């Protein structure tokens, strides 16, 4: 009987995960459709609202209501400031940082609901400690998603930064101004780097000082190339000089840095593979044990002490990953 309940829980979790992936794909498809809508012929209008749009509307309404409630709290208002870097400004869609706190609470409630449903299916009384633990887990799970998404975005910006520098350098050689060079980059490139340069162009259009615009750009992007460009332009505005020569030097340095990074990545590829294998070994062993004896870890989920031990195991595993990463970094591998 317990094995059947575990199977039911696993099926339910995978079903909910599949629904979440489905919603993400629908959201991505909707964004692509909006981008290409102006090039397409509009179909006949239909007043019927799809079920997914209705669900999305309900979720957005709940988030909006929750954000209004959280705005009244000074604590949550101050806490939301750390999420300002995740605010998406593209497509004229401004999202407040307090909305991220609302999403975190909605995630917590969803995880808590899953725990209660799991305990009900197993005919167990859910404990207060278990609810608090899963609530906190659900509260911080979105941070992992946003941090990974922000890291991917930052890597893409670092990858395209050399292209932006080359375009700006060619623009200066053609006699264009800094504002025109920024506009050229925003039009010629795509992705996060184009969005950042569009923000810079808008800031300059509203009359902000050039040094302030590039300083804000450097803080948003937080890459060494962006800091180098900001410092070079700041010194150039204060002391004067040939902007073509300055950006030619910036381009050479950026190209050399990218070449060195690629060479370092090629040399440390095997070491990075070893690091990933060391991190994956505990998970691999746990998977083998579950396949050989599915009820082996049941005591960790059936009582409060087991859940506390499970939490301790997770803390030890995270510490294990951090220690391995620090050891590998100390050796100059990654």
Short mmCIF file of C-alpha atoms in Angstrom, two decimals:
data_model
loop_
_atom_site.label_atom_id
_atom_site.label_comp_id
_atom_site.label_asym_id
_atom_site.label_seq_id
_atom_site.Cartn_x
_atom_site.Cartn_y
_atom_site.Cartn_z
CA UNK A 1 0.00 0.00 0.00
CA UNK A 2 2.73 2.62 0.83
CA UNK A 3 4.46 1.84 -2.48
CA UNK A 4 1.22 2.55 -4.34
CA UNK A 5 0.88 5.87 -2.53
CA UNK A 6 4.47 6.81 -3.40
CA UNK A 7 3.77 5.97 -7.04
CA UNK A 8 0.63 8.13 -6.94
CA UNK A 9 2.61 11.00 -5.45
CA UNK A 10 5.32 10.64 -8.10
CA UNK A 11 2.70 10.63 -10.87
CA UNK A 12 1.05 13.72 -9.37
CA UNK A 13 4.38 15.57 -9.07
CA UNK A 14 5.37 14.72 -12.65
CA UNK A 15 1.92 15.79 -13.87
CA UNK A 16 2.24 19.16 -12.11
CA UNK A 17 5.78 19.55 -13.47
CA UNK A 18 4.49 18.81 -16.96
CA UNK A 19 1.75 21.41 -16.54
CA UNK A 20 4.34 23.98 -15.42
CA UNK A 21 6.51 23.23 -18.47
CA UNK A 22 3.41 23.48 -20.66
CA UNK A 23 2.62 26.93 -19.25
CA UNK A 24 6.20 28.07 -19.87
CA UNK A 25 6.02 26.89 -23.48
CA UNK A 26 2.68 28.62 -23.96
CA UNK A 27 4.18 31.84 -22.55
CA UNK A 28 7.19 31.57 -24.87
CA UNK A 29 4.92 30.90 -27.87
CA UNK A 30 2.79 33.91 -26.95
CA UNK A 31 5.88 36.18 -26.83
CA UNK A 32 7.05 34.93 -30.24
CA UNK A 33 3.55 35.45 -31.65
CA UNK A 34 3.51 39.05 -30.41
CA UNK A 35 6.90 39.68 -32.03
CA UNK A 36 5.77 38.49 -35.48
CA UNK A 37 2.15 39.63 -35.31
CA UNK A 38 2.78 42.79 -37.35
CA UNK A 39 4.06 40.67 -40.26
CA UNK A 40 1.02 38.38 -40.32
CA UNK A 41 -2.58 38.68 -41.44
CA UNK A 42 -4.95 38.75 -38.49
CA UNK A 43 -7.49 35.88 -38.42
CA UNK A 44 -11.18 36.35 -37.89
CA UNK A 45 -11.85 37.50 -34.35
CA UNK A 46 -13.27 34.97 -31.94
CA UNK A 47 -14.74 36.08 -28.64
CA UNK A 48 -14.14 32.69 -27.00
CA UNK A 49 -11.28 32.92 -24.50
CA UNK A 50 -9.04 29.82 -24.35
CA UNK A 51 -8.85 28.02 -21.03
CA UNK A 52 -5.09 28.64 -20.72
CA UNK A 53 -5.60 32.38 -21.17
CA UNK A 54 -8.28 32.33 -18.48
CA UNK A 55 -5.97 30.50 -16.06
CA UNK A 56 -3.14 32.91 -16.88
CA UNK A 57 -5.50 35.83 -16.29
CA UNK A 58 -6.55 34.42 -12.91
CA UNK A 59 -2.90 33.93 -11.88
CA UNK A 60 -2.05 37.48 -12.93
CA UNK A 61 -5.02 38.82 -10.98
CA UNK A 62 -3.95 36.92 -7.86
CA UNK A 63 -0.41 38.24 -8.26
CA UNK A 64 -1.70 41.79 -8.69
CA UNK A 65 -3.91 41.59 -5.60
CA UNK A 66 -1.09 40.05 -3.55
CA UNK A 67 1.31 42.76 -4.72
CA UNK A 68 -1.09 45.48 -3.58
CA UNK A 69 -1.26 43.88 -0.14
CA UNK A 70 2.53 43.45 0.13
CA UNK A 71 3.15 47.06 -0.96
CA UNK A 72 1.65 48.21 2.33
CA UNK A 73 4.45 46.47 4.24
CA UNK A 74 7.74 48.37 4.57
CA UNK A 75 9.61 45.11 5.19
CA UNK A 76 8.49 43.48 1.94
CA UNK A 77 8.99 46.74 0.07
CA UNK A 78 12.62 46.91 1.18
CA UNK A 79 13.09 43.19 0.53
CA UNK A 80 11.80 43.56 -3.03
CA UNK A 81 14.61 45.98 -3.90
CA UNK A 82 17.03 43.08 -4.35
CA UNK A 83 14.83 41.86 -7.22
CA UNK A 84 14.98 45.11 -9.18
CA UNK A 85 17.76 43.61 -11.31
CA UNK A 86 15.27 41.02 -12.57
CA UNK A 87 12.68 43.58 -13.67
CA UNK A 88 11.94 43.15 -17.37
CA UNK A 89 11.64 46.43 -19.29
CA UNK A 90 11.40 45.09 -22.85
CA UNK A 91 8.31 45.35 -25.08
CA UNK A 92 7.08 48.36 -23.05
CA UNK A 93 6.13 45.99 -20.25
CA UNK A 94 7.23 47.18 -16.84
CA UNK A 95 7.04 44.71 -13.98
CA UNK A 96 7.40 45.91 -10.41
CA UNK A 97 9.93 44.27 -8.13
CA UNK A 98 7.20 43.60 -5.55
CA UNK A 99 5.63 41.19 -8.07
CA UNK A 100 8.57 38.85 -7.55
CA UNK A 101 7.74 38.63 -3.84
CA UNK A 102 4.15 37.80 -4.78
CA UNK A 103 5.39 35.00 -7.04
CA UNK A 104 7.52 33.65 -4.18
CA UNK A 105 4.48 33.53 -1.88
CA UNK A 106 2.37 31.87 -4.59
CA UNK A 107 5.10 29.25 -5.00
CA UNK A 108 5.13 28.69 -1.23
CA UNK A 109 1.37 28.17 -1.15
CA UNK A 110 1.59 25.75 -4.09
CA UNK A 111 4.31 23.67 -2.39
CA UNK A 112 2.37 23.68 0.88
CA UNK A 113 -0.76 22.50 -0.94
CA UNK A 114 1.23 19.62 -2.48
CA UNK A 115 2.52 18.60 0.97
CA UNK A 116 -0.98 18.64 2.49
CA UNK A 117 -2.33 16.67 -0.48
CA UNK A 118 0.49 14.14 -0.11
CA UNK A 119 -0.25 13.65 3.59
CA UNK A 120 -3.95 13.28 2.88
CA UNK A 121 -3.28 10.60 0.27
CA UNK A 122 -1.18 8.71 2.82
CA UNK A 123 -3.83 9.18 5.53
CA UNK A 124 -1.34 11.01 7.76
CA UNK A 125 -1.63 14.09 9.90
CA UNK A 126 0.52 16.87 8.47
CA UNK A 127 2.84 18.49 11.02
CA UNK A 128 3.50 22.18 11.61
CA UNK A 129 7.26 21.74 11.15
CA UNK A 130 6.74 19.99 7.82
CA UNK A 131 4.45 22.78 6.60
CA UNK A 132 6.91 25.51 7.64
CA UNK A 133 9.81 23.65 6.00
CA UNK A 134 8.04 23.11 2.67
CA UNK A 135 6.72 26.69 2.78
CA UNK A 136 10.28 28.03 3.06
CA UNK A 137 11.46 25.66 0.31
CA UNK A 138 8.71 26.93 -2.00
CA UNK A 139 9.53 30.52 -1.06
CA UNK A 140 13.17 30.23 -2.17
CA UNK A 141 12.75 27.90 -5.17
CA UNK A 142 11.93 30.84 -7.56
CA UNK A 143 15.24 32.47 -6.54
CA UNK A 144 17.11 29.53 -8.06
CA UNK A 145 15.19 29.90 -11.33
CA UNK A 146 15.69 33.67 -11.53
CA UNK A 147 19.37 33.42 -10.61
CA UNK A 148 20.02 30.77 -13.27
CA UNK A 149 18.08 32.79 -15.84
CA UNK A 150 20.02 35.92 -14.93
CA UNK A 151 23.30 34.01 -15.22
CA UNK A 152 22.37 32.79 -18.72
CA UNK A 153 21.48 36.36 -19.66
CA UNK A 154 24.77 37.67 -18.27
CA UNK A 155 26.74 35.02 -20.18
CA UNK A 156 24.93 36.00 -23.38
CA UNK A 157 25.78 39.67 -22.79
CA UNK A 158 29.45 38.80 -22.20
CA UNK A 159 29.43 36.75 -25.39
CA UNK A 160 27.97 39.61 -27.47
CA UNK A 161 29.88 42.45 -25.82
CA UNK A 162 32.77 42.21 -28.30
CA UNK A 163 30.31 42.56 -31.19
CA UNK A 164 28.87 45.70 -29.57
CA UNK A 165 32.35 47.16 -29.12
CA UNK A 166 33.23 46.47 -32.77
CA UNK A 167 30.01 48.14 -33.98
CA UNK A 168 30.64 51.18 -31.75
CA UNK A 169 34.24 51.43 -32.94
CA UNK A 170 33.17 51.28 -36.60
CA UNK A 171 30.51 53.90 -35.90
CA UNK A 172 33.09 56.25 -34.40
CA UNK A 173 35.35 55.71 -37.40
CA UNK A 174 32.43 56.75 -39.60
CA UNK A 175 32.09 60.01 -37.67
CA UNK A 176 28.97 59.11 -35.69
CA UNK A 177 28.36 60.35 -32.14
CA UNK A 178 28.14 58.17 -29.02
CA UNK A 179 24.34 58.31 -29.06
CA UNK A 180 24.24 57.25 -32.72
CA UNK A 181 26.73 54.44 -32.00
CA UNK A 182 24.50 53.17 -29.18
CA UNK A 183 21.50 53.29 -31.52
CA UNK A 184 23.45 51.28 -34.12
CA UNK A 185 24.23 48.56 -31.57
CA UNK A 186 20.60 48.35 -30.42
CA UNK A 187 19.47 47.91 -34.04
CA UNK A 188 22.22 45.62 -35.34
CA UNK A 189 22.30 43.12 -32.47
CA UNK A 190 19.63 40.96 -30.86
CA UNK A 191 19.05 39.53 -27.42
CA UNK A 192 19.93 40.95 -23.99
CA UNK A 193 22.78 43.15 -25.26
CA UNK A 194 20.40 44.94 -27.65
CA UNK A 195 17.91 45.47 -24.79
CA UNK A 196 20.62 47.03 -22.60
CA UNK A 197 21.71 49.42 -25.35
CA UNK A 198 18.08 50.36 -26.00
CA UNK A 199 17.78 51.29 -22.33
CA UNK A 200 20.91 53.42 -22.68
CA UNK A 201 19.50 55.13 -25.76
CA UNK A 202 16.24 55.88 -23.92
CA UNK A 203 18.15 57.26 -20.92
CA UNK A 204 20.16 59.60 -23.16
CA UNK A 205 16.99 60.65 -24.99
CA UNK A 206 15.48 61.72 -21.67
CA UNK A 207 18.49 63.94 -21.00
CA UNK A 208 20.57 61.92 -18.56
CA UNK A 209 24.29 62.64 -18.40
CA UNK A 210 26.46 60.34 -20.52
CA UNK A 211 28.62 59.29 -17.56
CA UNK A 212 25.53 58.43 -15.53
CA UNK A 213 24.03 56.41 -18.40
CA UNK A 214 27.14 54.28 -18.81
CA UNK A 215 27.50 53.92 -15.04
CA UNK A 216 23.95 52.54 -14.81
CA UNK A 217 24.70 50.25 -17.75
CA UNK A 218 27.83 48.97 -16.00
CA UNK A 219 25.92 48.25 -12.77
CA UNK A 220 23.11 46.43 -14.62
CA UNK A 221 25.41 44.27 -16.74
CA UNK A 222 28.19 43.90 -14.15
CA UNK A 223 30.88 42.61 -16.52
CA UNK A 224 34.52 43.60 -16.80
CA UNK A 225 34.11 44.76 -20.40
CA UNK A 226 31.24 47.05 -19.41
CA UNK A 227 33.31 48.49 -16.54
CA UNK A 228 36.20 49.04 -18.93
CA UNK A 229 33.99 50.88 -21.47
CA UNK A 230 32.44 53.02 -18.72
CA UNK A 231 35.82 53.97 -17.27
CA UNK A 232 37.29 54.75 -20.69
CA UNK A 233 34.40 57.01 -21.71
CA UNK A 234 34.36 58.71 -18.31
CA UNK A 235 38.07 59.53 -18.56
CA UNK A 236 37.62 60.58 -22.19
CA UNK A 237 34.83 63.03 -21.30
CA UNK A 238 36.90 64.59 -18.52
CA UNK A 239 40.33 64.79 -20.20
CA UNK A 240 39.44 64.75 -23.90
CA UNK A 241 41.13 62.70 -26.60
CA UNK A 242 40.54 60.72 -29.75
CA UNK A 243 37.54 58.47 -29.20
CA UNK A 244 38.45 56.33 -32.23
CA UNK A 245 41.85 55.48 -30.77
CA UNK A 246 40.38 54.84 -27.35
CA UNK A 247 37.77 52.41 -28.68
CA UNK A 248 40.34 50.74 -30.93
CA UNK A 249 42.29 49.98 -27.74
CA UNK A 250 39.10 48.78 -26.03
CA UNK A 251 38.36 46.49 -28.99
CA UNK A 252 41.87 44.98 -28.96
CA UNK A 253 41.73 44.35 -25.22
CA UNK A 254 38.25 42.82 -25.42
CA UNK A 255 39.33 40.54 -28.26
CA UNK A 256 42.43 39.45 -26.31
CA UNK A 257 40.35 38.76 -23.18
CA UNK A 258 37.84 36.67 -25.12
CA UNK A 259 40.63 34.69 -26.76
CA UNK A 260 42.24 34.00 -23.37
CA UNK A 261 38.89 32.90 -21.90
CA UNK A 262 38.33 30.47 -24.76
CA UNK A 263 41.81 29.03 -24.36
CA UNK A 264 41.32 28.70 -20.59
CA UNK A 265 37.96 27.01 -21.15
CA UNK A 266 39.57 24.49 -23.51
CA UNK A 267 42.36 23.74 -21.02
CA UNK A 268 40.01 23.33 -18.03
CA UNK A 269 37.30 21.31 -19.80
CA UNK A 270 38.46 17.99 -18.34
CA UNK A 271 38.72 19.46 -14.83
CA UNK A 272 35.19 20.86 -15.06
CA UNK A 273 33.95 17.42 -16.13
CA UNK A 274 35.56 15.91 -13.00
CA UNK A 275 33.86 18.55 -10.84
CA UNK A 276 30.46 17.75 -12.37
CA UNK A 277 31.01 14.01 -11.90
CA UNK A 278 31.89 14.50 -8.21
CA UNK A 279 28.70 16.51 -7.71
CA UNK A 280 26.56 13.93 -9.56
CA UNK A 281 27.95 10.82 -7.76
CA UNK A 282 25.71 11.14 -4.61
CA UNK A 283 22.59 11.61 -6.74
CA UNK A 284 23.59 8.65 -8.92
CA UNK A 285 24.09 6.41 -5.87
CA UNK A 286 20.75 7.44 -4.38
CA UNK A 287 19.05 6.65 -7.70
CA UNK A 288 20.61 3.16 -7.79
CA UNK A 289 19.51 2.46 -4.20
CA UNK A 290 15.94 3.54 -5.00
CA UNK A 291 15.88 1.23 -8.03
CA UNK A 292 17.17 -1.74 -6.01
CA UNK A 293 15.07 -1.06 -2.90
CA UNK A 294 12.30 1.54 -3.37
CA UNK A 295 11.36 1.48 0.34
CA UNK A 296 14.93 2.06 1.57
CA UNK A 297 14.44 5.82 2.09
CA UNK A 298 10.82 5.58 3.28
CA UNK A 299 11.67 6.34 6.96
CA UNK A 300 13.00 9.73 5.87
CA UNK A 301 9.53 10.75 4.63
CA UNK A 302 7.21 8.99 7.06
CA UNK A 303 7.99 10.89 10.29
CA UNK A 304 9.24 14.22 11.56
CA UNK A 305 12.66 12.91 12.61
CA UNK A 306 13.22 11.46 9.16
CA UNK A 307 12.35 14.76 7.51
CA UNK A 308 14.74 16.59 9.79
CA UNK A 309 17.48 14.10 8.86
CA UNK A 310 16.58 14.61 5.18
CA UNK A 311 16.97 18.36 5.62
CA UNK A 312 20.35 17.80 7.30
CA UNK A 313 21.40 15.59 4.38
CA UNK A 314 20.46 18.33 1.91
CA UNK A 315 22.48 20.88 3.90
CA UNK A 316 25.47 18.52 3.94
CA UNK A 317 25.16 17.92 0.19
CA UNK A 318 25.06 21.66 -0.54
CA UNK A 319 28.10 22.14 1.72
CA UNK A 320 29.81 19.30 -0.15
CA UNK A 321 29.21 21.09 -3.47
CA UNK A 322 30.48 24.42 -2.10
CA UNK A 323 33.63 22.85 -0.63
CA UNK A 324 34.44 20.97 -3.85
CA UNK A 325 33.92 24.12 -5.90
CA UNK A 326 36.18 26.16 -3.60
CA UNK A 327 38.90 23.47 -3.70
CA UNK A 328 38.72 23.34 -7.49
CA UNK A 329 38.76 27.14 -7.76
CA UNK A 330 41.72 27.33 -5.39
CA UNK A 331 43.56 25.08 -7.82
CA UNK A 332 42.69 27.42 -10.68
CA UNK A 333 40.61 24.81 -12.50
CA UNK A 334 37.28 26.63 -12.88
#
